[in-house]
Amino acid sequence: MKKILSTLLIFAGLMTSCDSLLDIDPEFTQDAENFFNTEEDFERALIGAYDLMQTAYLQIFIGEIASDNSIAGGESVTDTQGLHEIDNMAHGGVNAELRDVMRFNYTGIARVNYIFEFQDKLDFSGKEQLLAQAHFLRAYYYFTLVTYFGDMPLIVDQRISLSEIARSERTPKEDIYAQIERDLAVAIEVLPWIQPEVGRITKGASMALLGKVLLYQNKFTEAASVLDDLISNNQAGYGLFEDFSRLFYVVNENVNEDVFTIQYSGQQGGDYGCFVCLQGNLAVGFHGIRQYNGPLYGDGNSYNLPTQNLYDAFSPGDIRRDATILDIEAFIASQPNPSAISYAQGAGGHTGYYNNKYIKRLDERGLPDDDLTSPLNYRAIRYADVLLMAAEAFARTGNDGRARTELNKVRERAGMNAINSSGQVLLDDILKERRLELSGEGYRFFDLVRTGKAAETIQGFQEGKHELFPIPQVEIDLAGGNWNQNPGY
């Protein structure tokens, strides 16, 4: 089975992509009037809508660096300065990374809306399945926007441009969530449990995302129902991969634990001029060990470095610690020739630790420049996350027994003793387990915010301000006064 790769015609969105195409139409031959005339046109449009999911490297960066899990790192404090500002809770309306989050996700929405605008132009077998995938993609992009920025313009079923977004008022987040739920309901109703092509959205992925969306809104009863349905009626064979220590290796991609996975390829080159054009996972090379020369790992840029606080949160016997965090000095000391191994520390900060889930390994590199072309997929939602979300939803609705059942499945796989707590202690245990199980994957900041624990956990976090990120100032300027900045910025 082949993966969905994004060699596509870019025909809609907020920016022009610089993807290399093998078969490209003559310039200016495709427009709304002569497109969507064939099933192939719709398929190409859908692949274009999938493409923007590959910017998920920003989720891995920001979701960890904004929290207590990691520091920005890198070559210097002015190298990718926006990440250092987020690390220090000093970010404002001028931040390249946050602007990318907004623009990339609206680009994805624009491509989805382009499909829906012309959905009635042609009928063909399988169109309902295609549109259901598009519904999921729009839900995913809007969910990212609403969790980062809160109220945002909500535009559906029509093409959008920067100027149109700027002329639109910000829609209350409750209305955006309602649209997300409607889109996911369609996807759940129509999509199969298993797709014939790896990487396409499934019924299970749609249910998992809906459970997460409901959890983020504190709709715990509804979340428990959806996640219970996913676990109890699991027809896709989801489960916990047996060997956690090797789960985040390329050879173990698309296994039973993968519920919603964003696919990458190392077979297309890239450059630093256009990160959105990449088909490889940029985060992996950026997490690599700076100027490293030694076994197993490849060199990289030393970003998103785990903290001592995170390392110490693990029990020494928890197999997830070393699978999640590379202690570089301990690793070198354990090798037969430690004196022959060398690396450098970036001036952007050094903790002695590296993200061992999404890190460059010597036998997993893509085409040059291999800092940009890793084939390692991003697990946006894996089955362990489903179980922990369900555990939380059950605990918050008074079903402690079922909460412990789902929680202890995750702990058993990690070789840890069962939890027997109840009430608030059980809920705290579940949230702690989320950190241990999912650290390094981009969820931590948003978990702390939605559970009200960010101010007590993140240094410099200000209540009433940092729950949301600032709207990029340039977008406010383009909106001509239609948008107010988020509180505190």
C-alpha positions as CSV (number, residue, x, y, z in Angstrom):
1,M,0.0,0.0,0.0
2,K,1.3,3.4,-0.9
3,K,1.2,6.4,1.3
4,I,-0.5,9.6,0.3
5,L,2.3,12.0,-0.8
6,S,1.7,15.6,-1.7
7,T,3.0,15.8,-5.3
8,L,0.1,18.0,-6.3
9,L,-1.1,21.0,-8.2
10,I,-1.6,23.9,-5.9
11,F,-4.7,25.7,-7.0
12,A,-6.0,27.5,-4.0
13,G,-4.9,28.9,-0.7
14,L,-3.2,31.9,1.0
15,M,0.2,31.4,-0.5
16,T,1.9,29.7,-3.4
17,S,3.7,26.5,-2.7
18,C,7.0,25.7,-4.2
19,D,6.6,21.9,-4.3
20,S,8.5,20.1,-7.1
21,L,6.0,18.3,-9.4
22,L,6.7,15.4,-11.6
23,D,3.7,16.2,-13.9
24,I,2.7,19.8,-13.9
25,D,0.1,21.5,-16.1
26,P,1.1,24.5,-18.2
27,E,1.0,27.7,-16.1
28,F,-2.4,29.4,-15.8
29,T,-4.3,26.4,-17.4
30,Q,-6.2,25.5,-14.2
31,D,-8.9,27.7,-12.7
32,A,-12.3,27.3,-11.3
33,E,-13.9,27.2,-14.7
34,N,-11.9,24.3,-16.2
35,F,-11.2,22.3,-13.0
36,F,-13.3,19.8,-11.2
37,N,-14.4,18.2,-14.5
38,T,-13.1,14.8,-13.7
39,E,-12.8,12.5,-10.7
40,E,-9.1,12.9,-10.9
41,D,-9.5,16.7,-10.5
42,F,-11.4,16.1,-7.2
43,E,-8.7,13.6,-6.1
44,R,-5.9,16.1,-6.8
45,A,-7.8,18.8,-4.9
46,L,-8.2,16.5,-1.9
47,I,-4.5,15.6,-1.9
48,G,-3.8,19.4,-1.9
49,A,-6.0,19.7,1.1
50,Y,-4.1,17.0,2.9
51,D,-0.8,18.7,2.1
52,L,-1.0,21.4,4.8
53,M,-1.2,18.8,7.6
54,Q,2.6,18.3,7.0
55,T,3.2,21.6,8.8
56,A,2.5,19.7,12.0
57,Y,6.1,20.2,13.0
58,L,5.0,23.5,14.5
59,Q,2.7,21.6,16.8
60,I,5.6,19.5,18.0
61,F,7.7,22.6,18.6
62,I,5.2,24.9,20.2
63,G,3.2,22.4,22.2
64,E,6.4,21.3,24.0
65,I,8.4,24.6,24.1
66,A,5.5,26.6,25.5
67,S,5.2,24.1,28.4
68,D,7.5,22.8,31.1
69,N,8.6,19.9,28.9
70,S,11.3,21.6,26.8
71,I,13.3,24.7,25.9
72,A,13.7,26.2,22.5
73,G,17.4,25.4,22.0
74,G,19.0,25.9,18.6
75,E,22.0,27.7,17.4
76,S,21.3,31.0,19.3
77,V,18.4,32.9,20.9
78,T,17.9,34.8,17.7
79,D,17.8,31.6,15.6
80,T,14.1,31.0,15.1
81,Q,13.5,33.8,17.6
82,G,9.8,33.2,17.8
83,L,10.3,29.9,19.5
84,H,12.6,31.5,22.2
85,E,9.9,34.2,22.8
86,I,7.3,31.4,23.3
87,D,9.7,29.6,25.6
88,N,10.0,32.7,27.8
89,M,6.3,33.6,27.6
90,A,7.5,36.8,26.0
91,H,5.7,36.3,22.6
92,G,3.7,39.0,21.1
93,G,1.9,39.9,17.8
94,V,5.1,39.8,15.8
95,N,6.1,36.1,15.8
96,A,6.9,34.2,12.6
97,E,6.0,30.8,13.9
98,L,2.6,31.9,15.2
99,R,1.9,33.6,11.9
100,D,2.8,30.4,10.1
101,V,0.3,28.5,12.3
102,M,-2.5,30.9,11.2
103,R,-1.6,31.1,7.6
104,F,-0.9,27.4,7.1
105,N,-4.2,26.3,8.6
106,Y,-6.2,28.8,6.7
107,T,-4.5,27.6,3.6
108,G,-5.7,24.1,4.4
109,I,-9.2,25.4,5.0
110,A,-9.1,27.3,1.7
111,R,-8.2,24.1,-0.2
112,V,-11.0,22.2,1.5
113,N,-13.5,24.9,0.9
114,Y,-12.6,25.0,-2.8
115,I,-13.7,21.4,-3.1
116,F,-17.0,22.0,-1.3
117,E,-17.7,25.1,-3.5
118,F,-17.7,22.9,-6.6
119,Q,-18.9,19.6,-5.0
120,D,-22.1,19.6,-7.2
121,K,-20.3,20.1,-10.4
122,L,-19.7,16.4,-11.0
123,D,-21.0,13.1,-9.7
124,F,-18.9,10.0,-9.5
125,S,-18.6,6.8,-7.5
126,G,-16.7,7.5,-4.3
127,K,-17.5,11.2,-4.1
128,E,-19.2,10.8,-0.7
129,Q,-16.0,9.2,0.7
130,L,-13.8,12.0,-0.8
131,L,-16.0,14.7,0.7
132,A,-16.0,13.0,4.1
133,Q,-12.2,13.1,4.2
134,A,-12.4,16.8,3.3
135,H,-14.9,17.4,6.2
136,F,-12.3,15.8,8.6
137,L,-9.5,18.0,7.2
138,R,-11.5,21.2,7.7
139,A,-12.3,20.2,11.3
140,Y,-8.6,19.5,12.0
141,Y,-7.5,22.9,10.6
142,Y,-10.2,24.8,12.4
143,F,-9.5,22.9,15.7
144,T,-5.8,24.0,15.5
145,L,-6.8,27.6,14.9
146,V,-9.3,27.8,17.7
147,T,-7.0,26.2,20.2
148,Y,-4.2,28.6,19.4
149,F,-6.1,31.8,18.8
150,G,-9.7,31.4,20.1
151,D,-12.3,33.4,18.1
152,M,-11.3,33.4,14.4
153,P,-13.2,34.0,11.1
154,L,-15.3,31.0,10.2
155,I,-15.7,30.5,6.5
156,V,-17.1,27.3,5.0
157,D,-17.9,26.0,1.5
158,Q,-16.3,28.9,-0.4
159,R,-12.9,29.9,-1.5
160,I,-11.1,32.4,0.8
161,S,-8.2,34.8,0.3
162,L,-6.3,36.8,2.8
163,S,-8.3,39.9,1.9
164,E,-11.6,38.0,2.5
165,I,-10.4,36.8,5.8
166,A,-9.4,40.3,6.8
167,R,-12.8,41.6,5.9
168,S,-14.5,39.0,8.1
169,E,-15.2,39.4,11.7
170,R,-13.9,36.9,14.3
171,T,-16.4,34.2,14.9
172,P,-17.0,33.1,18.5
173,K,-15.1,30.0,19.3
174,E,-18.3,28.2,20.3
175,D,-19.6,28.5,16.7
176,I,-16.3,27.3,15.4
177,Y,-16.4,24.2,17.6
178,A,-20.0,23.6,16.5
179,Q,-18.8,23.5,12.8
180,I,-15.9,21.2,13.8
181,E,-18.4,18.8,15.4
182,R,-20.6,18.9,12.3
183,D,-17.7,18.2,10.0
184,L,-16.5,15.3,12.1
185,A,-20.1,13.8,12.4
186,V,-20.1,13.6,8.6
187,A,-16.7,11.9,8.5
188,I,-17.7,9.4,11.2
189,E,-20.9,8.5,9.4
190,V,-19.3,8.0,6.0
191,L,-15.7,6.9,6.4
192,P,-14.6,3.2,6.8
193,W,-12.6,1.8,9.7
194,I,-9.8,0.8,7.3
195,Q,-8.8,2.7,4.1
196,P,-7.2,0.8,1.2
197,E,-4.5,3.5,1.0
198,V,-2.3,4.2,4.0
199,G,-2.6,7.7,5.3
200,R,-6.2,8.5,4.4
201,I,-8.5,9.5,7.2
202,T,-10.7,6.8,8.7
203,K,-13.7,6.5,10.9
204,G,-11.5,5.8,13.9
205,A,-9.4,8.9,13.3
206,S,-12.6,11.0,13.1
207,M,-14.0,9.5,16.3
208,A,-10.7,10.1,18.1
209,L,-10.5,13.7,17.0
210,L,-14.1,14.3,18.0
211,G,-13.4,12.9,21.4
212,K,-10.5,15.3,21.7
213,V,-12.5,18.3,20.5
214,L,-15.2,17.5,23.1
215,L,-12.7,17.1,25.9
216,Y,-11.2,20.5,25.0
217,Q,-14.7,22.0,25.5
218,N,-15.2,20.3,28.8
219,K,-18.1,18.2,27.3
220,F,-17.0,15.3,29.3
221,T,-20.2,13.2,29.1
222,E,-20.2,13.5,25.3
223,A,-16.4,12.8,25.1
224,A,-16.8,9.7,27.2
225,S,-19.6,8.4,24.9
226,V,-17.6,8.9,21.7
227,L,-14.4,7.5,23.1
228,D,-16.2,4.5,24.6
229,D,-17.7,3.8,21.3
230,L,-14.3,3.9,19.6
231,I,-12.7,1.6,22.2
232,S,-15.6,-0.9,22.5
233,N,-16.5,-1.1,18.8
234,N,-13.0,-0.9,17.5
235,Q,-13.1,-2.6,14.1
236,A,-9.7,-1.3,12.9
237,G,-7.7,-3.4,15.3
238,Y,-6.3,-0.5,17.3
239,G,-4.1,-1.5,20.2
240,L,-0.9,-0.6,22.1
241,F,2.3,-1.5,20.2
242,E,4.1,-4.0,22.3
243,D,7.6,-2.4,22.4
244,F,7.4,1.2,23.4
245,S,11.1,1.6,23.2
246,R,11.0,1.2,19.4
247,L,7.6,2.6,18.7
248,F,9.0,5.9,17.2
249,Y,11.2,4.2,14.6
250,V,10.4,4.4,10.9
251,V,10.3,0.6,10.7
252,N,7.3,0.6,13.1
253,E,5.1,3.2,11.4
254,N,1.5,2.6,10.6
255,V,1.1,-0.1,13.2
256,N,-1.9,-0.9,15.4
257,E,-1.3,2.1,17.7
258,D,-1.6,4.6,14.9
259,V,-5.1,6.1,14.9
260,F,-4.5,9.4,13.2
261,T,-1.1,9.8,11.6
262,I,0.4,12.5,9.3
263,Q,2.5,10.8,6.7
264,Y,5.9,12.0,5.6
265,S,8.4,11.0,2.9
266,G,12.2,11.2,2.6
267,Q,12.1,10.8,-1.1
268,Q,11.8,14.5,-2.1
269,G,14.4,17.1,-1.4
270,G,13.8,20.5,0.3
271,D,15.5,23.7,1.2
272,Y,15.2,26.3,3.9
273,G,13.4,28.8,1.6
274,C,10.0,27.0,1.9
275,F,9.2,24.8,4.9
276,V,5.6,24.4,3.8
277,C,6.9,22.8,0.6
278,L,8.6,19.9,2.4
279,Q,7.4,16.3,2.2
280,G,9.7,15.3,5.1
281,N,9.3,15.9,8.8
282,L,11.3,19.0,9.6
283,A,11.0,18.5,13.3
284,V,13.2,15.4,13.2
285,G,16.3,17.1,11.8
286,F,15.8,20.1,14.0
287,H,15.7,17.9,17.1
288,G,19.0,16.2,16.1
289,I,22.2,16.5,18.0
290,R,24.3,19.5,16.9
291,Q,27.5,18.5,15.0
292,Y,27.1,15.0,16.3
293,N,29.6,12.4,15.2
294,G,28.9,8.9,16.5
295,P,26.7,5.8,16.3
296,L,22.9,5.5,15.9
297,Y,22.1,9.2,15.5
298,G,22.5,11.8,12.8
299,D,23.6,15.4,13.4
300,G,21.0,18.2,13.6
301,N,20.1,21.5,15.0
302,S,19.4,20.8,18.8
303,Y,15.9,22.4,19.0
304,N,13.1,21.5,21.4
305,L,15.3,20.1,24.2
306,P,13.7,18.3,27.1
307,T,14.1,19.8,30.5
308,Q,15.5,18.3,33.7
309,N,12.0,18.7,35.1
310,L,10.6,16.4,32.5
311,Y,13.3,13.8,32.9
312,D,12.8,13.8,36.7
313,A,9.1,13.3,36.3
314,F,9.7,9.7,35.2
315,S,10.3,6.9,37.7
316,P,13.7,5.3,37.0
317,G,12.0,2.0,36.1
318,D,9.7,3.6,33.5
319,I,10.8,2.4,30.1
320,R,9.2,5.5,28.5
321,R,11.9,7.8,30.0
322,D,14.8,6.7,27.8
323,A,12.5,6.1,24.8
324,T,11.3,9.7,25.1
325,I,14.4,11.5,26.3
326,L,18.0,10.9,25.1
327,D,20.5,11.7,27.8
328,I,23.4,12.4,25.5
329,E,26.2,12.1,28.1
330,A,24.8,8.8,29.5
331,F,24.4,7.5,26.0
332,I,28.0,8.4,25.0
333,A,29.4,6.9,28.2
334,S,27.6,3.6,27.5
335,Q,29.3,3.2,24.1
336,P,32.4,1.1,23.6
337,N,34.4,4.1,22.2
338,P,33.1,7.1,24.1
339,S,36.2,9.2,23.4
340,A,35.6,9.0,19.6
341,I,32.1,10.5,19.9
342,S,31.6,14.2,19.8
343,Y,28.9,16.8,19.6
344,A,28.4,20.6,20.1
345,Q,26.1,22.6,22.3
346,G,24.0,25.3,20.7
347,A,24.0,28.8,22.1
348,G,20.2,28.7,22.2
349,G,20.4,26.6,25.4
350,H,21.5,23.1,26.4
351,T,19.9,20.7,28.8
352,G,21.9,17.6,28.0
353,Y,18.7,16.0,26.7
354,Y,17.1,15.5,23.3
355,N,13.7,14.5,22.0
356,N,14.2,10.8,21.4
357,K,10.8,10.2,19.8
358,Y,11.3,12.6,16.9
359,I,15.0,12.6,16.3
360,K,17.3,11.9,13.3
361,R,18.8,8.4,13.2
362,L,21.5,7.4,10.8
363,D,19.4,4.7,9.0
364,E,16.3,6.9,8.8
365,R,17.5,9.9,6.8
366,G,15.9,11.2,3.7
367,L,17.4,12.9,0.7
368,P,19.8,15.8,1.3
369,D,19.4,18.2,3.1
370,D,18.4,15.4,5.5
371,D,17.6,18.0,8.2
372,L,14.5,18.6,6.2
373,T,13.6,15.3,4.7
374,S,12.9,12.8,7.5
375,P,10.4,10.1,6.6
376,L,9.3,9.7,10.2
377,N,5.6,10.1,10.5
378,Y,3.9,12.4,13.1
379,R,1.4,10.5,15.3
380,A,-1.3,13.2,15.7
381,I,-3.4,10.8,17.8
382,R,-2.3,7.3,18.8
383,Y,-4.3,4.7,20.7
384,A,-2.6,5.4,24.0
385,D,-3.9,9.0,23.7
386,V,-7.4,7.6,23.0
387,L,-7.2,5.5,26.2
388,L,-6.0,8.4,28.3
389,M,-8.6,10.8,26.9
390,A,-11.2,8.2,27.7
391,A,-9.8,7.7,31.2
392,E,-10.0,11.5,31.8
393,A,-13.6,11.7,30.4
394,F,-14.7,8.8,32.6
395,A,-13.0,10.2,35.7
396,R,-14.7,13.6,35.2
397,T,-18.1,12.0,34.9
398,G,-17.8,9.8,38.0
399,N,-16.9,6.5,36.4
400,D,-13.7,5.9,38.3
401,G,-13.7,2.2,37.6
402,R,-13.7,2.5,33.9
403,A,-11.2,5.4,34.2
404,R,-8.7,3.2,36.0
405,T,-9.2,0.4,33.4
406,E,-8.2,2.6,30.5
407,L,-5.4,4.3,32.5
408,N,-3.9,1.0,33.6
409,K,-3.8,-0.4,30.0
410,V,-1.3,2.4,29.2
411,R,0.7,1.8,32.4
412,E,0.8,-1.9,31.9
413,R,2.4,-1.5,28.5
414,A,5.1,0.8,30.2
415,G,5.8,-1.9,32.8
416,M,4.3,0.3,35.6
417,N,2.2,-0.8,38.6
418,A,-1.6,-0.3,38.4
419,I,-3.2,2.9,39.8
420,N,-5.9,2.3,42.4
421,S,-6.8,5.9,43.3
422,S,-10.2,7.6,42.9
423,G,-11.7,11.0,42.8
424,Q,-9.5,14.0,42.4
425,V,-6.4,11.9,43.0
426,L,-7.3,9.6,40.1
427,L,-7.8,12.6,37.8
428,D,-4.4,14.0,38.8
429,D,-2.9,10.6,38.2
430,I,-4.4,10.5,34.7
431,L,-3.1,14.0,33.8
432,K,0.3,13.0,35.1
433,E,0.2,9.9,32.9
434,R,-0.6,12.0,29.9
435,R,2.7,13.8,30.5
436,L,4.7,10.7,30.9
437,E,3.1,8.9,27.9
438,L,2.8,11.7,25.5
439,S,5.8,14.1,26.2
440,G,7.7,15.1,23.2
441,E,4.6,14.9,21.0
442,G,3.3,18.4,21.2
443,Y,0.3,18.1,23.6
444,R,1.6,19.3,26.9
445,F,1.0,23.1,26.7
446,F,-2.6,22.6,25.6
447,D,-3.3,20.0,28.3
448,L,-2.1,22.4,30.9
449,V,-4.2,25.2,29.6
450,R,-7.4,23.3,29.2
451,T,-7.1,21.8,32.7
452,G,-6.3,25.1,34.3
453,K,-2.8,24.0,35.5
454,A,-0.7,26.2,33.2
455,A,-0.2,29.1,35.6
456,E,1.1,26.9,38.4
457,T,3.3,24.9,36.1
458,I,4.8,27.2,33.4
459,Q,7.2,29.9,34.5
460,G,6.0,33.3,33.3
461,F,2.5,32.2,32.4
462,Q,-0.1,34.9,33.0
463,E,-3.7,33.9,33.6
464,G,-6.1,35.7,31.3
465,K,-3.4,36.1,28.7
466,H,-1.3,33.1,27.8
467,E,-4.2,30.7,27.4
468,L,-4.3,31.9,23.8
469,F,-1.6,33.0,21.5
470,P,-1.7,36.5,20.0
471,I,-3.2,37.2,16.6
472,P,-0.3,38.1,14.3
473,Q,-0.2,41.9,14.2
474,V,0.2,42.0,10.4
475,E,-3.1,40.2,10.1
476,I,-4.8,42.7,12.4
477,D,-3.4,45.5,10.3
478,L,-4.6,43.8,7.1
479,A,-8.1,43.5,8.8
480,G,-8.2,47.2,9.0
481,G,-9.5,47.3,12.6
482,N,-12.0,44.4,12.2
483,W,-10.1,42.3,14.7
484,N,-9.1,43.1,18.3
485,Q,-6.0,41.5,19.7
486,N,-6.3,38.7,22.2
487,P,-6.4,39.9,25.9
488,G,-3.1,40.9,27.4
489,Y,-1.1,41.3,24.2
